Coordinates of N, CA, C and O in Angstrom, one line a residue:
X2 N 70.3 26.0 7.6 CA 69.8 25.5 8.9 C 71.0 25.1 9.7 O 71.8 24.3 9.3
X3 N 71.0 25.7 10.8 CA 72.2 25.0 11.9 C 71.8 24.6 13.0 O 70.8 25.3 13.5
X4 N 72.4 23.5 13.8 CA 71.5 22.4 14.5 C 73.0 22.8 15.5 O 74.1 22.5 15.4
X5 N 72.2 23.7 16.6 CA 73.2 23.9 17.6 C 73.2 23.1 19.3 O 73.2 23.5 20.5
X6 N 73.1 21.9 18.8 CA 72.8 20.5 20.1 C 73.6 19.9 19.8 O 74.4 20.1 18.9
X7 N 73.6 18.9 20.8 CA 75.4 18.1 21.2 C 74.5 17.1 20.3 O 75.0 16.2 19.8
X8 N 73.7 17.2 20.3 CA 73.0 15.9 19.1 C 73.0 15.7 17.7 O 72.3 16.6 17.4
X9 N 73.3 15.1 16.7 CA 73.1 14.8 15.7 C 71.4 14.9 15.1 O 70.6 14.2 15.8
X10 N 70.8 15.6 13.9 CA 69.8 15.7 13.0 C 69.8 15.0 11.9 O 70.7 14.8 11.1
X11 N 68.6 14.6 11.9 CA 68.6 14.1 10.5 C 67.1 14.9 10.1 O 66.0 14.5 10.5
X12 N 67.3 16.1 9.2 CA 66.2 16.7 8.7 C 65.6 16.0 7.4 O 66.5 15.6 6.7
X13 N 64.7 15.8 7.1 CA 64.0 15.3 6.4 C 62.6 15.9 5.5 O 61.6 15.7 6.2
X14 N 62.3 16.4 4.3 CA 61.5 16.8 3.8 C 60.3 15.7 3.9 O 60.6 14.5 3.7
X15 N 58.7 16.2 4.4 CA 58.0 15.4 4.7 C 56.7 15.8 3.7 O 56.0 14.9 3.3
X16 N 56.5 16.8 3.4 CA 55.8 16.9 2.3 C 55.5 18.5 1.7 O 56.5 19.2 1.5
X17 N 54.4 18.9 1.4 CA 54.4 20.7 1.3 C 52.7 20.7 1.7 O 51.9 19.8 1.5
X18 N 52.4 21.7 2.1 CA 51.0 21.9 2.6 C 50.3 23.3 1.7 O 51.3 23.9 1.3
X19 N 49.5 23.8 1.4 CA 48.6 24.9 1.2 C 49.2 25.2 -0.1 O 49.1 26.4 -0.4
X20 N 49.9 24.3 -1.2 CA 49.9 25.1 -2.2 C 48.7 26.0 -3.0 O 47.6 25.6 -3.3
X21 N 49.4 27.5 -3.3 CA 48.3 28.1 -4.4 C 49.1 28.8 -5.0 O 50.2 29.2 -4.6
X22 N 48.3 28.9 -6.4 CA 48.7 29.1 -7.6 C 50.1 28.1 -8.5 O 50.9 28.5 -9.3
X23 N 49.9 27.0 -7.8 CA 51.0 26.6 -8.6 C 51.2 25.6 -10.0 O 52.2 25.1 -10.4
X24 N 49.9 25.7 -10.4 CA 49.9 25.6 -12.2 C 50.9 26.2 -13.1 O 51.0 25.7 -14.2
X25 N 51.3 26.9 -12.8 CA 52.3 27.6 -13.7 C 54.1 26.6 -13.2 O 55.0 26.4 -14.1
X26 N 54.1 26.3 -12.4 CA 55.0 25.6 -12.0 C 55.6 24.5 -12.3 O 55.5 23.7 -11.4
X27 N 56.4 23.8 -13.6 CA 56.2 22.8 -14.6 C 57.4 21.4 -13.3 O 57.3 20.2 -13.3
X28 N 58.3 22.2 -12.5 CA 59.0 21.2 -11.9 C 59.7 22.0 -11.0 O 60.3 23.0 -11.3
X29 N 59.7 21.5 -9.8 CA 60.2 22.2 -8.7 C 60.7 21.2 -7.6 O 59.9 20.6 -6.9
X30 N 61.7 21.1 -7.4 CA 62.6 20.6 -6.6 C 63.6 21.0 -5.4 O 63.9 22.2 -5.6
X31 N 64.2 20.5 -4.1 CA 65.0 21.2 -3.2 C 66.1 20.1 -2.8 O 65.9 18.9 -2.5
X32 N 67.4 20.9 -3.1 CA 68.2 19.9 -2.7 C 68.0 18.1 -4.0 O 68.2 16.9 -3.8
X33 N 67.6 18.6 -4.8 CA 66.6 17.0 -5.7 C 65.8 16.7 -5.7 O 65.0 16.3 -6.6
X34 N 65.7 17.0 -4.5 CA 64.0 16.3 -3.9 C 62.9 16.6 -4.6 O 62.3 17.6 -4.1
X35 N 62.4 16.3 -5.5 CA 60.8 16.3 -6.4 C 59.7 17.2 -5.5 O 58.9 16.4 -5.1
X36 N 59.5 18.2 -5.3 CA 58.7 18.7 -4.5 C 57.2 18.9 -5.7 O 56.3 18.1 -5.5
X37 N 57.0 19.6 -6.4 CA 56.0 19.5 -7.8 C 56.1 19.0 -9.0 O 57.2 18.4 -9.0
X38 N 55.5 18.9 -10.0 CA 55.3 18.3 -11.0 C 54.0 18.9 -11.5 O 53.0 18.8 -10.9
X39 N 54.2 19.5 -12.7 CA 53.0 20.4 -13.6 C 51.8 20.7 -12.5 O 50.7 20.3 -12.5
X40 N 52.5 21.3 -11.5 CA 51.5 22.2 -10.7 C 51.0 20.9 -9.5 O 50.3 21.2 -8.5
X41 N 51.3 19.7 -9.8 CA 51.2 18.7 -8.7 C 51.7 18.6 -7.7 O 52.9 18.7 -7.9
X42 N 51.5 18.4 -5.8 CA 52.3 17.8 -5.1 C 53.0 16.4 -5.5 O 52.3 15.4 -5.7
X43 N 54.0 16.3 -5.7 CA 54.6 15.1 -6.0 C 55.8 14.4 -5.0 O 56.3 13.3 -5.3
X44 N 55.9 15.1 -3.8 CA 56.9 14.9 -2.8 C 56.6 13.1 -1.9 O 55.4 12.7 -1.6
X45 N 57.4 12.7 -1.7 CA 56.7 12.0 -1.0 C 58.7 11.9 0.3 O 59.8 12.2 0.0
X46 N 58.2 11.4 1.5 CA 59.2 11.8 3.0 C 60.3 11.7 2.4 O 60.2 11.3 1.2
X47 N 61.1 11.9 2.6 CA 63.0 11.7 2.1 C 63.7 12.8 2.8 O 63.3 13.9 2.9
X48 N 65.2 11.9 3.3 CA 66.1 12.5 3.6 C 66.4 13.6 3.3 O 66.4 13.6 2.1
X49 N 66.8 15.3 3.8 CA 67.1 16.3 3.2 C 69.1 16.1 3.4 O 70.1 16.2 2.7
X50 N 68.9 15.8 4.6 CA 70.5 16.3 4.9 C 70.5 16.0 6.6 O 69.9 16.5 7.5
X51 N 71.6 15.0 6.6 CA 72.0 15.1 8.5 C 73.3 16.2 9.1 O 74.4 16.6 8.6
X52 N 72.6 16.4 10.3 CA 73.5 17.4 10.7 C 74.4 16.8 12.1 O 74.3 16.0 13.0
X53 N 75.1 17.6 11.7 CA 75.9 16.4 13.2 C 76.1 17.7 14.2 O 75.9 18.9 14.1
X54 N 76.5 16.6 15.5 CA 76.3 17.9 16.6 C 77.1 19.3 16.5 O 77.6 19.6 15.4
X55 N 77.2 20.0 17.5 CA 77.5 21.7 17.5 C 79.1 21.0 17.7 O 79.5 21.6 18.7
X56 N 80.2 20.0 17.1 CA 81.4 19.3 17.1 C 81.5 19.4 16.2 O 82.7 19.9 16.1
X57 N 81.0 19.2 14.9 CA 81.3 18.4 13.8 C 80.7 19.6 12.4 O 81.0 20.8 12.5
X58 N 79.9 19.1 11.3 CA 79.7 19.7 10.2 C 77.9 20.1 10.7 O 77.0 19.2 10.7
X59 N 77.7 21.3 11.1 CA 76.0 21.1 12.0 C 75.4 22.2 10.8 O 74.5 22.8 11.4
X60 N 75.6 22.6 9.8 CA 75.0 23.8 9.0 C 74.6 22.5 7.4 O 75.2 21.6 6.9
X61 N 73.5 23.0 7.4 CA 72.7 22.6 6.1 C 72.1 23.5 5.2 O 71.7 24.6 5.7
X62 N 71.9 23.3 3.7 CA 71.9 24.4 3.1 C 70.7 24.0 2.1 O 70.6 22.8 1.8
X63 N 69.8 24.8 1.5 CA 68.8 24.4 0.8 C 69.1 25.2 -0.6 O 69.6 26.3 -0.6
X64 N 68.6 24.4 -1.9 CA 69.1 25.0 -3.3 C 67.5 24.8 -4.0 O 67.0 23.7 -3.8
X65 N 66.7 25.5 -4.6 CA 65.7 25.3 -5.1 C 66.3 25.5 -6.8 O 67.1 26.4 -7.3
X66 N 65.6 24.3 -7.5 CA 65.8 24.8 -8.8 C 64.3 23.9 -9.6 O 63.7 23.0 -9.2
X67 N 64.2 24.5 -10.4 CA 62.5 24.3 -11.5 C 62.8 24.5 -12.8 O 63.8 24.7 -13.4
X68 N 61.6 24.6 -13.1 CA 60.6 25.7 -14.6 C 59.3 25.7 -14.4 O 58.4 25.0 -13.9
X69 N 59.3 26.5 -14.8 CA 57.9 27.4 -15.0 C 57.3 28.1 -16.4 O 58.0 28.8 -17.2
X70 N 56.1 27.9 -16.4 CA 55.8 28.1 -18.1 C 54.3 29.0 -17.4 O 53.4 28.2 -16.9
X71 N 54.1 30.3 -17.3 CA 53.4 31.3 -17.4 C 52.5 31.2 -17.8 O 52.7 30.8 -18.9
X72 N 51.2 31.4 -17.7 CA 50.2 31.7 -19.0 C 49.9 33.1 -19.2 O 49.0 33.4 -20.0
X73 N 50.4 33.8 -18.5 CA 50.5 35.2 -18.7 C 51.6 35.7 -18.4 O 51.8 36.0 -17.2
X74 N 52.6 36.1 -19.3 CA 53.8 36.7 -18.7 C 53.9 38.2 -18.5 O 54.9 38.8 -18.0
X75 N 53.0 38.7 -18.9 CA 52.5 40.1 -18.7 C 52.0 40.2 -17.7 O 52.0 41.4 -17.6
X76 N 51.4 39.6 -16.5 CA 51.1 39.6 -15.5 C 51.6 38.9 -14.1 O 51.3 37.7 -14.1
X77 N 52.1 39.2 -13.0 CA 52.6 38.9 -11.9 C 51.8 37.8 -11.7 O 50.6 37.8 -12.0
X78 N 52.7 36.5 -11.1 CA 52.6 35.3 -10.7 C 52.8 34.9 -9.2 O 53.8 35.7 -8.9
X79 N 52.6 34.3 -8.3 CA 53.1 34.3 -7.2 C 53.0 33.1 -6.9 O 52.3 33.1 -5.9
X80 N 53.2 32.0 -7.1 CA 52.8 30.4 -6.5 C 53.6 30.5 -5.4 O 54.7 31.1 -5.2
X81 N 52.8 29.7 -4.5 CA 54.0 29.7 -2.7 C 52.8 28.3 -2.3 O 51.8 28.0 -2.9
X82 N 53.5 27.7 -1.3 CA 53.2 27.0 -0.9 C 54.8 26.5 1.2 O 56.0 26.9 1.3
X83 N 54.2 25.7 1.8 CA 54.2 25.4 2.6 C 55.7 24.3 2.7 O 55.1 23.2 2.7
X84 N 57.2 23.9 2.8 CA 57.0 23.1 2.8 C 57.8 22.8 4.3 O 58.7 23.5 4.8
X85 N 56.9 21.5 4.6 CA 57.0 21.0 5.9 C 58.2 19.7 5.9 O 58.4 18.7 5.1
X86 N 58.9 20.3 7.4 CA 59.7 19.4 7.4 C 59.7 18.6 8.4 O 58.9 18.6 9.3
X87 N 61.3 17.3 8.3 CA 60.8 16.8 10.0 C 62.0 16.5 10.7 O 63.0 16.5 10.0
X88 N 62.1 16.4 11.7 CA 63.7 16.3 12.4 C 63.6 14.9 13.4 O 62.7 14.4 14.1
X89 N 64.7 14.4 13.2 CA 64.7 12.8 14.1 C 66.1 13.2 15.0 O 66.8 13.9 14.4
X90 N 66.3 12.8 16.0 CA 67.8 12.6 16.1 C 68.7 11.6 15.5 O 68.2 10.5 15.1
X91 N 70.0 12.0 15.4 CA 70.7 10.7 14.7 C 71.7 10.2 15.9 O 72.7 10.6 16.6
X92 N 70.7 8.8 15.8 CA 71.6 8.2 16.9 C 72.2 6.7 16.9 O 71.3 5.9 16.7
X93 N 73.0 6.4 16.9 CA 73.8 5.1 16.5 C 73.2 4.2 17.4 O 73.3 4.4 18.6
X94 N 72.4 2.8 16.9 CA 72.2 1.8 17.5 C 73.5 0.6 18.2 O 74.6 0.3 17.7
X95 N 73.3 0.4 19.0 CA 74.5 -0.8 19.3 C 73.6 -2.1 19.3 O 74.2 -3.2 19.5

């Protein structure tokens, strides 16, 4: 993600929407962030990553890592789901 505004971001994961098929999915996370649990939404809002303006460090990067436990591994799986995020400006109070 690159945040090309003289503005500073602060992206933030806010939750995931329309999961299906994700029973097979034992733990699923982004960046840390807890997104499932044995096929559960488990996310709740949290920080992903701030981006500072089109000056500074403005590129963010997402790493997904899990397990998954099949009940058929002979057969194609597809769990997907939605996940929604949210954007604030980052702006220094005085």
């Amino acid at each position: 993600m690159t945040n090309n505004s003289a503005v500073g971001v602060i992206a933030s994961v806010a939750g995931v929407d329309t999961p299906l098929n994700m029973d097979e999915v034992d733990l699923l996370n982004v960046n840390g962030i807890e997104l499932f649990e044995n096929g559960t939404p488990t996310v709740t809002e949290t920080e992903l990553f701030t981006l500072e303006g089109n000056q500074g460090t403005n590129v963010g990067t997402f790493a997904f890592t899990g397990e998954a436990t099949p009940t058929d591994a002979s057969e194609e799986s597809n769990p997907s789901f939605k996940l929604v995020l949210s954007f604030a400006p980052d702006v220094e109070e005085d």
